XYZ file of C-alpha atoms in Angstrom:
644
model
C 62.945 -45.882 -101.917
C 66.541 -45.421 -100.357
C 65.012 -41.674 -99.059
C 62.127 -43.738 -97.595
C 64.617 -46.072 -95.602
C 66.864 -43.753 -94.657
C 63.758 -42.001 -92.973
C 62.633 -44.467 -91.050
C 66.397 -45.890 -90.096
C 66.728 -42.044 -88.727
C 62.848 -42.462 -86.542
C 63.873 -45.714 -85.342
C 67.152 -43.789 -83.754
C 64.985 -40.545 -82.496
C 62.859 -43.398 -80.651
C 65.929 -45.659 -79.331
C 67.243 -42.142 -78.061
C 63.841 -40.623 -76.287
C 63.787 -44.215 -74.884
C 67.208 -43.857 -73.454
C 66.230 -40.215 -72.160
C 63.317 -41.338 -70.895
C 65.001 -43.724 -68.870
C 67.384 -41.171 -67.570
C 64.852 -39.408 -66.592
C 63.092 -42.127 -64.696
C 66.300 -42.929 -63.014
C 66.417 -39.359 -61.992
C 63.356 -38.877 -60.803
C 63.759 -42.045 -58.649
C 66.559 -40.604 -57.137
C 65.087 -37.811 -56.100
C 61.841 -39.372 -55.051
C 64.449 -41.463 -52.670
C 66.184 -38.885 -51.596
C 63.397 -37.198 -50.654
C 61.660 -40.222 -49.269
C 64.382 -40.427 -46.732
C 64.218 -36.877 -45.686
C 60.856 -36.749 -43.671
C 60.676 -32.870 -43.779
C 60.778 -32.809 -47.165
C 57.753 -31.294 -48.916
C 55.887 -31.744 -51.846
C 55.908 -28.593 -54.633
C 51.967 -28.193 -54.156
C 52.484 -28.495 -50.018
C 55.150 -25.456 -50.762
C 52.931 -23.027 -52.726
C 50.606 -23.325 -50.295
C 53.028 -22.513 -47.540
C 54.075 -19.827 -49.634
C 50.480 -18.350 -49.559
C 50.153 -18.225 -45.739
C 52.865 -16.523 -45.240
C 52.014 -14.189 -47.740
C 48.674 -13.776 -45.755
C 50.034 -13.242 -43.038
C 52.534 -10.548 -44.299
C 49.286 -8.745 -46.145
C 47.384 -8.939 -42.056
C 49.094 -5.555 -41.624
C 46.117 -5.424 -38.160
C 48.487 -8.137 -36.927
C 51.699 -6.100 -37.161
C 49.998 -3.314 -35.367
C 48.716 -5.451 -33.216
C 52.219 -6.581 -32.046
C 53.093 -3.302 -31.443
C 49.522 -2.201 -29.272
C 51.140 -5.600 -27.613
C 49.063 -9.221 -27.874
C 47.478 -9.176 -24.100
C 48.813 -6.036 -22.328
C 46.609 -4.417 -19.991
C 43.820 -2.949 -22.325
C 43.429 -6.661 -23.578
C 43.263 -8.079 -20.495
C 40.948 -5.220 -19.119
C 38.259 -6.144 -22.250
C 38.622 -10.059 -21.817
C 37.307 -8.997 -18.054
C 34.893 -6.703 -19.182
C 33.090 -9.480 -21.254
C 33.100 -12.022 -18.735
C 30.384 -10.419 -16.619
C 27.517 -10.141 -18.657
C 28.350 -13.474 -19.293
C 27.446 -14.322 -15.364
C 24.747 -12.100 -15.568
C 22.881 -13.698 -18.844
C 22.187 -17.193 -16.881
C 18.625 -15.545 -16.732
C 17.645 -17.619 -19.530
C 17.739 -20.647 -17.387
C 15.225 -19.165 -14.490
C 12.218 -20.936 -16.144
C 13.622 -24.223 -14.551
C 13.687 -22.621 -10.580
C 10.340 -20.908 -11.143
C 7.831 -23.746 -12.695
C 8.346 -26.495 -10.069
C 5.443 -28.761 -9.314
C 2.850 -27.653 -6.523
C 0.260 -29.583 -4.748
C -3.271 -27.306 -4.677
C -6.121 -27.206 -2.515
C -9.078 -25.389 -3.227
C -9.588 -22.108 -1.291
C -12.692 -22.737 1.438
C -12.095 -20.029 3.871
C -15.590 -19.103 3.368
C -15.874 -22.079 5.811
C -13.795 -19.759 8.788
C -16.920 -17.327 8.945
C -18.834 -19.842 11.042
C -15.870 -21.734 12.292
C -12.871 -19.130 13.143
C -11.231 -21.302 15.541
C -10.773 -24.253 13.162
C -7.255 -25.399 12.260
C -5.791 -25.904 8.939
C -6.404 -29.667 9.043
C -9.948 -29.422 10.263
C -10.853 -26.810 7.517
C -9.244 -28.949 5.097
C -11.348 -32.356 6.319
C -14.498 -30.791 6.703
C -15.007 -28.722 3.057
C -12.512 -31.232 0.167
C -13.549 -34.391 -1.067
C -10.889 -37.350 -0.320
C -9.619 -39.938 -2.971
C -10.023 -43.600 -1.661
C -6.805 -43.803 -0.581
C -7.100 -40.992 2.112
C -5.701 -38.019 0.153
C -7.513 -34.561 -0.238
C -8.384 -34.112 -4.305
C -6.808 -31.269 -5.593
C -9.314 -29.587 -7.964
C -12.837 -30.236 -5.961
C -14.146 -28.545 -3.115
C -17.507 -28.892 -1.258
C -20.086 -26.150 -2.032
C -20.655 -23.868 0.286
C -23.834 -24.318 2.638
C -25.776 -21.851 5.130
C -25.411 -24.273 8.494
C -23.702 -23.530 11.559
C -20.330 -25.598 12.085
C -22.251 -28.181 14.424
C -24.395 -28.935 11.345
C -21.902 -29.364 9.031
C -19.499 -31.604 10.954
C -22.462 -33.888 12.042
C -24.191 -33.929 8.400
C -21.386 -33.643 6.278
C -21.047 -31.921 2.823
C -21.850 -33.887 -0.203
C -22.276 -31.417 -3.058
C -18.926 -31.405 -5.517
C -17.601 -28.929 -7.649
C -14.321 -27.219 -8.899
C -12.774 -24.694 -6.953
C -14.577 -21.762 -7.455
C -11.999 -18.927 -4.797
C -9.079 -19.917 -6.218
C -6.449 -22.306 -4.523
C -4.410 -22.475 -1.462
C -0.934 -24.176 -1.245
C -0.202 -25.216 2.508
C 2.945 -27.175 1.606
C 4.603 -25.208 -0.407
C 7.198 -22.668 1.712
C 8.469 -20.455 -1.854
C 6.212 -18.002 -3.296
C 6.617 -20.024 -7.339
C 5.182 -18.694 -10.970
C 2.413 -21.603 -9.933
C 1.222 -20.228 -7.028
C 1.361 -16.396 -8.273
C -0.993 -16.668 -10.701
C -2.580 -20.621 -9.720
C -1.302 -22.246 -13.004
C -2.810 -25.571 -11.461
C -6.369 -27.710 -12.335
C -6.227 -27.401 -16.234
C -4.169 -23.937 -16.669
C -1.195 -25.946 -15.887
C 1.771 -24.092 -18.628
C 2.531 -26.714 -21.297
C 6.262 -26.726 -21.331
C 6.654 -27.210 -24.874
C 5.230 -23.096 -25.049
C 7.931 -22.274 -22.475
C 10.650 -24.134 -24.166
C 9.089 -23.101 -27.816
C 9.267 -19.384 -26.169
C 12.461 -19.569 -25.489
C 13.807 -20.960 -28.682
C 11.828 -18.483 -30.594
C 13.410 -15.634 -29.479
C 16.981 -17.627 -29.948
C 15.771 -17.431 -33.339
C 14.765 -14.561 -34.041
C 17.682 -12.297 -31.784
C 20.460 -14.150 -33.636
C 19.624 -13.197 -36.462
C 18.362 -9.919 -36.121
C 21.230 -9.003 -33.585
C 23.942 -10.594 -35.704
C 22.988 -8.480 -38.699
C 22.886 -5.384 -37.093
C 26.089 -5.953 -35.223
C 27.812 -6.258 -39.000
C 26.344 -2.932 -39.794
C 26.279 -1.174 -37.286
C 29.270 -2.064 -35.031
C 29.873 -4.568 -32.061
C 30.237 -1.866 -29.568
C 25.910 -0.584 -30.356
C 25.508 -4.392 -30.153
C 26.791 -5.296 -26.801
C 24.957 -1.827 -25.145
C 21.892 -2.817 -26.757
C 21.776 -6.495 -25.413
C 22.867 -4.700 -21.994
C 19.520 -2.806 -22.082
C 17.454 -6.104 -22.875
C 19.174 -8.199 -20.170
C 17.458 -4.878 -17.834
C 14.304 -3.727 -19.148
C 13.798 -7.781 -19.997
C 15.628 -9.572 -17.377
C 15.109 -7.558 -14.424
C 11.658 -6.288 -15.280
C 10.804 -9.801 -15.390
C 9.767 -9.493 -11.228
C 7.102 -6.852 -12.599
C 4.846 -8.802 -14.892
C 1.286 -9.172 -14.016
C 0.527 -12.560 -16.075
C 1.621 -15.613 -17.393
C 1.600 -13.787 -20.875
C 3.636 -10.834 -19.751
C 6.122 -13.349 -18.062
C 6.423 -15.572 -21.583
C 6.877 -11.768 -23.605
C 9.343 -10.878 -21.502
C 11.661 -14.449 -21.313
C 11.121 -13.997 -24.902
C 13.104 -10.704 -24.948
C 15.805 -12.018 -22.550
C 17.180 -14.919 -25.065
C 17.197 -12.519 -27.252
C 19.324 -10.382 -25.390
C 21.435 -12.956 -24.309
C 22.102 -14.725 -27.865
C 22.702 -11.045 -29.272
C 25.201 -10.764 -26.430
C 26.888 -13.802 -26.574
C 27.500 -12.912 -30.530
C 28.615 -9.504 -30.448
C 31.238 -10.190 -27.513
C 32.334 -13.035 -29.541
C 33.182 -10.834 -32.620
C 35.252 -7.958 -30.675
C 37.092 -10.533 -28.756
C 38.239 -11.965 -31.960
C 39.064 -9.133 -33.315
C 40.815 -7.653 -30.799
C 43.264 -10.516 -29.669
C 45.733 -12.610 -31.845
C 46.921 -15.873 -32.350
C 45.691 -18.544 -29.186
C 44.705 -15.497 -26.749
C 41.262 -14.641 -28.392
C 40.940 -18.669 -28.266
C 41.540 -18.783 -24.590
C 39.522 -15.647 -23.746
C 36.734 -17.816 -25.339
C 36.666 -20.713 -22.845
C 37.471 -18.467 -20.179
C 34.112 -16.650 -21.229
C 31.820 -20.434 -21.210
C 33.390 -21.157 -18.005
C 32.116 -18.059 -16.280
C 28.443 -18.501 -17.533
C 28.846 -21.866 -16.426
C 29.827 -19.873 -13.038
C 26.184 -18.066 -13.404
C 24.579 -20.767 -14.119
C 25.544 -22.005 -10.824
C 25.160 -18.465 -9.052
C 21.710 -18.455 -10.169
C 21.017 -22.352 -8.676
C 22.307 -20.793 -5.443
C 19.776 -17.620 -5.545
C 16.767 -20.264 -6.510
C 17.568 -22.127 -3.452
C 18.069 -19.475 -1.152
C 15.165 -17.059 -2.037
C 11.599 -17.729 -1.019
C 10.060 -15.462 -3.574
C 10.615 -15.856 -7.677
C 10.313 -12.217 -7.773
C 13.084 -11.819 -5.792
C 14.813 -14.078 -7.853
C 14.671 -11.799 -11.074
C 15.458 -8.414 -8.823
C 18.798 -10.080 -7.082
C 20.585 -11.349 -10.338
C 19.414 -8.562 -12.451
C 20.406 -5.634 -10.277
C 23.879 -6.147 -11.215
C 23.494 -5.516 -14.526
C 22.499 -1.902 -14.186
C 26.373 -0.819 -13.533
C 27.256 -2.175 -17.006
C 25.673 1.262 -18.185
C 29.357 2.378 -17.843
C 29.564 -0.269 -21.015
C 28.840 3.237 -23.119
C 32.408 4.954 -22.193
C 34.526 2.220 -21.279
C 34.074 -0.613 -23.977
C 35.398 -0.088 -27.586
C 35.064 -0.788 -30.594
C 36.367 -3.288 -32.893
C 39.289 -1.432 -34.843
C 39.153 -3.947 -37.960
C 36.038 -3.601 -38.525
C 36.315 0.227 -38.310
C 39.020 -0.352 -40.613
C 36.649 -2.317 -42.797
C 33.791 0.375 -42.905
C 36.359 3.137 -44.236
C 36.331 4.496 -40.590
C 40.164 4.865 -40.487
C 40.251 7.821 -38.401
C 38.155 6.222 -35.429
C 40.243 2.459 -35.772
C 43.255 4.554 -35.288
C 42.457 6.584 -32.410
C 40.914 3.160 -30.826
C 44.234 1.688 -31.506
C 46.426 4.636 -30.253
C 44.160 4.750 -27.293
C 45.101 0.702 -26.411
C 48.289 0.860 -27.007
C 48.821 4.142 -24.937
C 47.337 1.625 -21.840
C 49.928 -0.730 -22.752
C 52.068 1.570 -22.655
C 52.823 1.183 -25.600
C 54.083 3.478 -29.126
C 52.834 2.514 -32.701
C 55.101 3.661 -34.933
C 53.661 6.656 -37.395
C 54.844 4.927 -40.345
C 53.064 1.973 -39.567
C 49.925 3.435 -38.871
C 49.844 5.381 -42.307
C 49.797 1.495 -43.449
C 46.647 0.627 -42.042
C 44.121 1.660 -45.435
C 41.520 0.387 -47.120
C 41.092 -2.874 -48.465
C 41.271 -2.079 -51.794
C 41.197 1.629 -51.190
C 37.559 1.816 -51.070
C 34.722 0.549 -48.169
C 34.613 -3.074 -47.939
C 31.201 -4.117 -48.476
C 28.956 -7.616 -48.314
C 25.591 -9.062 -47.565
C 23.738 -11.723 -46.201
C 23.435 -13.081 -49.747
C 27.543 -14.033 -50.095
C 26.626 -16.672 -47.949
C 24.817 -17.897 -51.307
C 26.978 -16.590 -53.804
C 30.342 -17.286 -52.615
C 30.764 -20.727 -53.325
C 33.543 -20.985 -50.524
C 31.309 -19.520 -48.142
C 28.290 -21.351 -49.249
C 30.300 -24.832 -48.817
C 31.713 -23.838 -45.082
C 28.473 -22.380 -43.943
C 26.160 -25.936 -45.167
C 28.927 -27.982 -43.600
C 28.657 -25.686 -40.100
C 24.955 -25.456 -40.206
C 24.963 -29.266 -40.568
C 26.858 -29.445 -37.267
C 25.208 -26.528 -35.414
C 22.513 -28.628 -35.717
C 23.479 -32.254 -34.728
C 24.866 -30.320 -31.750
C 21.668 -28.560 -30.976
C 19.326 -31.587 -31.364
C 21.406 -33.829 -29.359
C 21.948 -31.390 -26.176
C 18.228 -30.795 -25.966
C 17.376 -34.822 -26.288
C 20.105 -34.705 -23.090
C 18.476 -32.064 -21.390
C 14.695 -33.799 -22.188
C 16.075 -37.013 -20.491
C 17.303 -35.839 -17.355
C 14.395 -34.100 -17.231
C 11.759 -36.960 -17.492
C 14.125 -38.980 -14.856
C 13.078 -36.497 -12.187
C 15.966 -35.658 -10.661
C 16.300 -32.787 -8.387
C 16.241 -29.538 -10.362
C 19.173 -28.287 -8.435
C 21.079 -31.315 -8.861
C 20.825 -31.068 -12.274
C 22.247 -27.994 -12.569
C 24.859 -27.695 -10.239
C 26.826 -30.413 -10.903
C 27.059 -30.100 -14.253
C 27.713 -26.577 -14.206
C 30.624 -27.558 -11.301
C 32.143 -29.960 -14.019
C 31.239 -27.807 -16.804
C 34.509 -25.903 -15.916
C 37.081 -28.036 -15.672
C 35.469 -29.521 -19.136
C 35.743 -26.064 -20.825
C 39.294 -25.435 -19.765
C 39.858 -28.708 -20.471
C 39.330 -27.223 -24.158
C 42.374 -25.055 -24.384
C 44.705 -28.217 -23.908
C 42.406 -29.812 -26.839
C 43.361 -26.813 -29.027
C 46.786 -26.610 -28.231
C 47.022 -30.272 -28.903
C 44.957 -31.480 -31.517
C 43.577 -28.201 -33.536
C 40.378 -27.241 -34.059
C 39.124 -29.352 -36.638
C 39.979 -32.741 -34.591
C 39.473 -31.323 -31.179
C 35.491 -30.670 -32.826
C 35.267 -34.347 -34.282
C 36.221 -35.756 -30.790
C 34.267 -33.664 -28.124
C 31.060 -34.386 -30.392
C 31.481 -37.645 -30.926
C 31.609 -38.461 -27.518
C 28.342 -36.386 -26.817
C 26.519 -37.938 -29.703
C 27.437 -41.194 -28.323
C 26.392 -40.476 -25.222
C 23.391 -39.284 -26.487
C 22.863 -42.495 -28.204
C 23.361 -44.968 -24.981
C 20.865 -42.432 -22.977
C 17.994 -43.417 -25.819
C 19.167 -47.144 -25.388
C 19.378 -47.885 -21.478
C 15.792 -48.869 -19.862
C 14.717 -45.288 -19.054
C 15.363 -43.991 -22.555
C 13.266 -44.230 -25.678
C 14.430 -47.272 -27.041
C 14.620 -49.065 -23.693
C 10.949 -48.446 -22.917
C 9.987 -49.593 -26.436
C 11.920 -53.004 -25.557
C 9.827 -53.077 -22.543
C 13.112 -53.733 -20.143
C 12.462 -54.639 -16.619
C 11.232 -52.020 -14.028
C 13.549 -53.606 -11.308
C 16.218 -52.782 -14.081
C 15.274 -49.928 -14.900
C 15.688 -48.208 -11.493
C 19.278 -50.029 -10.718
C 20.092 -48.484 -14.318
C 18.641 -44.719 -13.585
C 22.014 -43.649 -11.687
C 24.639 -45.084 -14.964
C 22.005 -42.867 -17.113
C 22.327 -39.766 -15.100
C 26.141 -40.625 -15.386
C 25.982 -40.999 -19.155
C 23.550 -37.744 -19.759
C 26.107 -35.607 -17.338
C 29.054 -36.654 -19.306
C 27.160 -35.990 -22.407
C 26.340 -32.816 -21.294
C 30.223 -32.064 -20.663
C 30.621 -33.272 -23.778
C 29.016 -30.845 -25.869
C 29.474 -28.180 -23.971
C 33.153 -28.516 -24.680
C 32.174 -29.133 -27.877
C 29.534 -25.293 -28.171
C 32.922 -23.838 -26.819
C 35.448 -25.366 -29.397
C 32.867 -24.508 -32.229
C 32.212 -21.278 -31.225
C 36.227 -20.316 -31.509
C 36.595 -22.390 -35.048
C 33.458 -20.748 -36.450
C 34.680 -17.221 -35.365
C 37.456 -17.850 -37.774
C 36.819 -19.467 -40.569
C 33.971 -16.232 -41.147
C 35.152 -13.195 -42.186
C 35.063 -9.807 -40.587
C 32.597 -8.322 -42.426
C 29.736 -11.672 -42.183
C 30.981 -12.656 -38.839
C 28.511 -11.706 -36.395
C 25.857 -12.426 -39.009
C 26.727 -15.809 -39.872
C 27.401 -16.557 -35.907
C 23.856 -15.411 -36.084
C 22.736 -17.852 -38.599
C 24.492 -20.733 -36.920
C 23.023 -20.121 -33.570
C 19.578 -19.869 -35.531
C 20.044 -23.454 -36.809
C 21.174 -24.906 -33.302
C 17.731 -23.139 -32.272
C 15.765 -25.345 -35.285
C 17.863 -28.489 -33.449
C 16.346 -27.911 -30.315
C 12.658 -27.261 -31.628
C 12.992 -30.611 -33.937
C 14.058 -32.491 -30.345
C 10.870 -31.008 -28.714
C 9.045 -31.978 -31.599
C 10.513 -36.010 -32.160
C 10.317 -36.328 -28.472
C 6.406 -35.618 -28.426
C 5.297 -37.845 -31.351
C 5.743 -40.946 -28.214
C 7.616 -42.955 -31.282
C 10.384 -44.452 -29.635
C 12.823 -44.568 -32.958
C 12.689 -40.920 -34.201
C 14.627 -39.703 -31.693
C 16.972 -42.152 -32.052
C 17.078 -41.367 -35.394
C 16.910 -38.054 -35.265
C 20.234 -37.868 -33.343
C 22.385 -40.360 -34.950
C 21.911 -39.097 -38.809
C 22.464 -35.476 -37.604
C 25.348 -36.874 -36.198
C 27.075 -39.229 -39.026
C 25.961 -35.658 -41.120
C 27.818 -33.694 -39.036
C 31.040 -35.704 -39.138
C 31.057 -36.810 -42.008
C 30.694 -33.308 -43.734
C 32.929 -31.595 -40.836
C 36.273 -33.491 -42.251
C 36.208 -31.126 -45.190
C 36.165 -27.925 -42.965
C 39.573 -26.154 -43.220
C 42.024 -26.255 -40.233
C 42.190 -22.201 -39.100
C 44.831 -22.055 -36.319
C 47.753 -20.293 -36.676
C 46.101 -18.573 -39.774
C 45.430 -15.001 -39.781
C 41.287 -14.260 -39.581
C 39.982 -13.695 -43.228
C 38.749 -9.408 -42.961
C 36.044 -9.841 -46.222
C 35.175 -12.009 -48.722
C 39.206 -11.020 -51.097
C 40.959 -12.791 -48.090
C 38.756 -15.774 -48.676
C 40.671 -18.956 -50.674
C 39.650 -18.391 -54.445
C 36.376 -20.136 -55.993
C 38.385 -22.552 -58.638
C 39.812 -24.400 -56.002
C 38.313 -27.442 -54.673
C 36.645 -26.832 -50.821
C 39.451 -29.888 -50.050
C 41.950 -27.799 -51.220
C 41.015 -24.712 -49.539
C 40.606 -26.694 -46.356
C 44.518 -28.710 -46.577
C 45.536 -28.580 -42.712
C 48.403 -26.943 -41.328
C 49.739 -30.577 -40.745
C 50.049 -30.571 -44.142
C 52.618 -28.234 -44.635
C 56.068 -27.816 -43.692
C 56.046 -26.028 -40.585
C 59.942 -25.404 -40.437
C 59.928 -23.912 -44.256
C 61.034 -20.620 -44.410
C 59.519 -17.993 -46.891
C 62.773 -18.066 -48.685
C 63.316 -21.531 -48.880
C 59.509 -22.262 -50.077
C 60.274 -19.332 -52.731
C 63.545 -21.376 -53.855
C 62.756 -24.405 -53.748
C 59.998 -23.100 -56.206
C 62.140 -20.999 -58.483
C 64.650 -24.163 -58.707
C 61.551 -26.433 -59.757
C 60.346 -24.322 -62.142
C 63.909 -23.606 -64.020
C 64.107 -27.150 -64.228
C 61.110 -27.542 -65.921
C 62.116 -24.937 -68.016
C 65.337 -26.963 -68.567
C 63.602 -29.784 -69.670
C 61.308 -28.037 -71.973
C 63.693 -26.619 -74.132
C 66.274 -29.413 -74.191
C 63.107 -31.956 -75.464
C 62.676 -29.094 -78.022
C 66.053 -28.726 -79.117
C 66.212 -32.517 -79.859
C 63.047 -32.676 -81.856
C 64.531 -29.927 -83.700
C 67.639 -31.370 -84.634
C 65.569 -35.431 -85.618
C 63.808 -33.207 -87.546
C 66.753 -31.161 -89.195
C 68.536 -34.469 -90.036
C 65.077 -35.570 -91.897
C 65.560 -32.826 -93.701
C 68.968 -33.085 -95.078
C 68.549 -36.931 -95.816
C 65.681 -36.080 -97.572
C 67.617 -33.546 -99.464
């Protein structure tokens, strides 16, 4: 009995005591959490580990010490950033379907008429053999049948029989030499645009992906040249075709070209520049095919023949040939392929134009991932769950950007404004709206720069469908007189919409670049631009079912989707670009984790201080540990000897 009270007389202390200690402890660790509170650069022990394991990424990027000494944008840098840009000018052929299908008023060919009346005018030809509407006007698609009468005969009797032109058509009023009048697409062979547009979004589809795979196997450099050759044999050869068909075959080529192009120039600029230079050379590259987009509305105006057309803008491209001996070849992913002898003669090579000396030693750093080849496939995408989780978010706003920049281009379209109007202004502001991009960057980072640019096109977007002219507006059966005041505020609102998401294609286009690796990153560009392909097909589709709410639909749950999912994408600048699937955050972690912001973290934490800071933490838990131990130890000792 006396054992039994002594016992719980000694538990009632070992409680009082771990009360007190506890206590202690909270008063400690208030302290601290106020001490802290009051030092705003303070950082929390998670925010520190992870600051811990960007620098030691960065240290492991040994590319990006020998790319400080090659030098960030010396001459050879600055020489490739030029290189790229003209192709760039040149690859505005995908928008010559616009300058080449305009509308053309036909009259039936009746020159059989001038074999008994050779002195007849124009007018009087015209009067004598087509039928008139009531309203005065010649009809386009009938013509009188021929008769055996002399021309005294037929102007006093008249010709009554009808019937559809049977020697093809004449255009009087037209001065250009179109795609129409070449091979008389007019009277029920008129081209249905959605074929052109499908066409063209087909081969998108199809180029991306093809071109982005082979540019991960087989190099950027056998990329670009290849794309080179399309843009000619495609793009220029277009001024040969004999048919419609040929013409549609051949556009079909050039976007593939162009979009195989556009991702293999992408990938070597990336991985030849560091830190905001590759982001700059970027914009700088949208702003000069919004340059040829302009070029090219000059050369439509100007010429009077569409074949011309095609043989002035595509001559230029046959001195890119030189592509073969001048351009190089991306040096990480050399490295990547175990070709370490080729990514350090490339490298030697640049910094030799720089004028430049890499340092032997640092050079016999540059190995193999690993030691051995790094390899990966189009399946990672699937079976990395990191990669998985980024790609579904960017394919999510590939396409919310794609579906909304076609329902912009559909509406301005159906308005009829003047084709070159409509794409010379924009492509005028389109610059300023690009560059505008780098401030966005330097500013707000990628991921926030991305939620505002496309929120402003979606809404956009979204007030287009709603005004009188729109979708909506016609289904709430507004006012004509309204309507037409309202038609210049909706060219206003599709332009800046169009601004909008161009700035937005251009900010995307650098974040997706980094947050794929090395080894996927032309082929998941090409799988991206694939899915902003399906956006523009699913506008051409909505927009033809003539139900006012699916496009409006349509483009606001893309968007919410888009935003919504593009929160959780992981802020990239000022980190060094992943090379394979190692340098990728690891699979336990949540995709929030993974994607914690630089504004997160410390900036002004050194490596040291992060490592101390860490040590000192840990010891202290180590502290604590063993002095709770040591006192249950000793309650449990004097239990012991009481009981005794």
């Amino acid at each position: 009995m006396e054992k039994a009270l002594v016992k719980t007389n000694i538990q009632m202390a070992k409680e009082n005591n771990f009360k007190v200690e506890f206590k202690s402890q909270h008063h400690l660790r208030s302290f601290h959490q106020h001490e802290a509170a009051e030092s705003p650069r303070s950082c929390s022990l998670d925010m520190l580990l992870r600051r811990l394991r960007a620098i030691e990424a960065k240290q492991d990027d040994k590319f990006a010490t020998i790319m400080d000494a090659v030098g960030e944008f010396g001459t050879f840098q600055r020489r490739l950033v030029a290189l790229t840009f003209i192709p760039n000018i040149l690859s505005t052929f995908l928008f010559a379907d616009i300058f080449v299908f305009t509308p053309q008023k036909p009259y039936c060919n009746t020159s059989w008429i001038l074999a008994v009346g050779p002195n007849l005018t124009e007018s009087e030809q015209l009067n004598l053999t087509l039928p008139q509407a009531p309203n005065g006007s010649f009809l386009t698609c009938l013509t009188y049948l021929p008769v055996d009468w002399d021309l005294d005969s037929i102007i006093h009797f008249g010709l009554n029989r009808r019937d559809s032109c049977q020697d093809g058509w004449i255009y009087p009023e037209v001065k250009k030499r179109s795609l129409i009048n070449e091979f008389d697409l007019v009277c029920g062979k008129e081209p249905n645009p959605e074929i052109r547009q499908n066409m063209y979004l087909v081969g998108l589809l199809t180029g991306s992906f093809l071109l982005g795979f082979i540019t991960d196997k087989l190099g950027r450099h056998p990329v670009i040249l290849l794309s080179l050759l399309g843009l000619i044999i495609f793009g220029f050869g277009t001024a040969f075709v004999n048919s419609f068909h040929q013409y549609l075959f051949f556009r079909f080529g050039v976007s593939q070209a162009a979009v195989g192009y556009a991702i293999s120039s992408a990938s070597l600029i990336t991985e030849w520049l560091v830190g905001m230079r590759w982001a700059h050379a970027i914009v700088l590259g949208h702003c000069f095919f919004a340059m040829g987009v302009i070029f090219l509305t000059g050369l439509a105006y100007s010429l009077p023949h569409w074949r011309l057309l095609f043989l002035v803008s595509g001559a230029p491209v046959f001195p890119l040939i030189s592509y073969i001996w001048i351009l190089p070849e991306s040096p990480r992913w050399l490295m990547l392929k175990g070709k370490l002898k080729e990514a350090k003669q490339v490298l030697c090579y640049a910094a030799g134009v720089n004028k430049k000396t890499i340092p032997v030693s640092l050079l016999d750093k540059l190995q193999l991932p690993g030691k051995k080849v790094t390899t990966a496939s189009i399946l990672d995408f699937y079976s990395n769950r990191h990669l998985r989780k980024v790609t579904l978010v960017m394919c999510s706003m590939w396409l919310a950007i794609g579906c909304n920049y076609y329902m912009l281009s559909l509406r301005m379209r159906e308005l009829g404004v003047n084709i070159h109007f409509t794409q010379v202004i924009p492509g005028m502001m389109e610059v300023p709206a690009r560059l505008c991009c780098i401030f966005l960057l330097e500013q707000l980072k990628r991921k926030r720069s991305l939620i505002l640019t496309f929120f402003q096109g979606a809404l956009m977007c979204f007030l287009s469908l709603l005004l009188p002219s729109g979708e909506v507006g016609r289904a709430l059966r507004w006012p004509h007189c309204l309507a037409t005041e309202l038609k210049s505020l909706l060219v206003l609102i599709i332009v800046l919409g169009e601004l909008s998401l161009a700035a937005t294609v251009t900010v995307f286009y650098i974040y997706t670049s980094e947050l794929l690796p090395t080894v996927l990153r032309a082929t998941g560009l090409g799988l991206l631009s694939l899915v902003w392909a399906a956006g523009g097909i699913s506008s051409l589709i909505v927009v033809n079912q003539n139900i006012a709410i699916l496009p409006v639909f349509l483009c606001c749950i893309s968007a919410f989707v888009a935003l919504f999912f593009c929160v959780k994408l992981p802020e990239t600048q000022d980190q060094p670009i992943p090379d394979s699937l190692e340098h990728l955050p690891p699979e336990r972690r949540t995709l929030s984790e993974d994607m914690s912001s630089e504004d997160m973290l410390c900036d002004d934490v050194t490596e040291e201080v992060a490592k101390n800071t860490i040590f000192n933490a840990t010891m202290t838990n180590v502290d604590q540990d063993s002095l709770s131990n040591l006192s249950l130890q000793s309650g449990e000792g004097e239990i012991d000897k009481q009981e005794d």
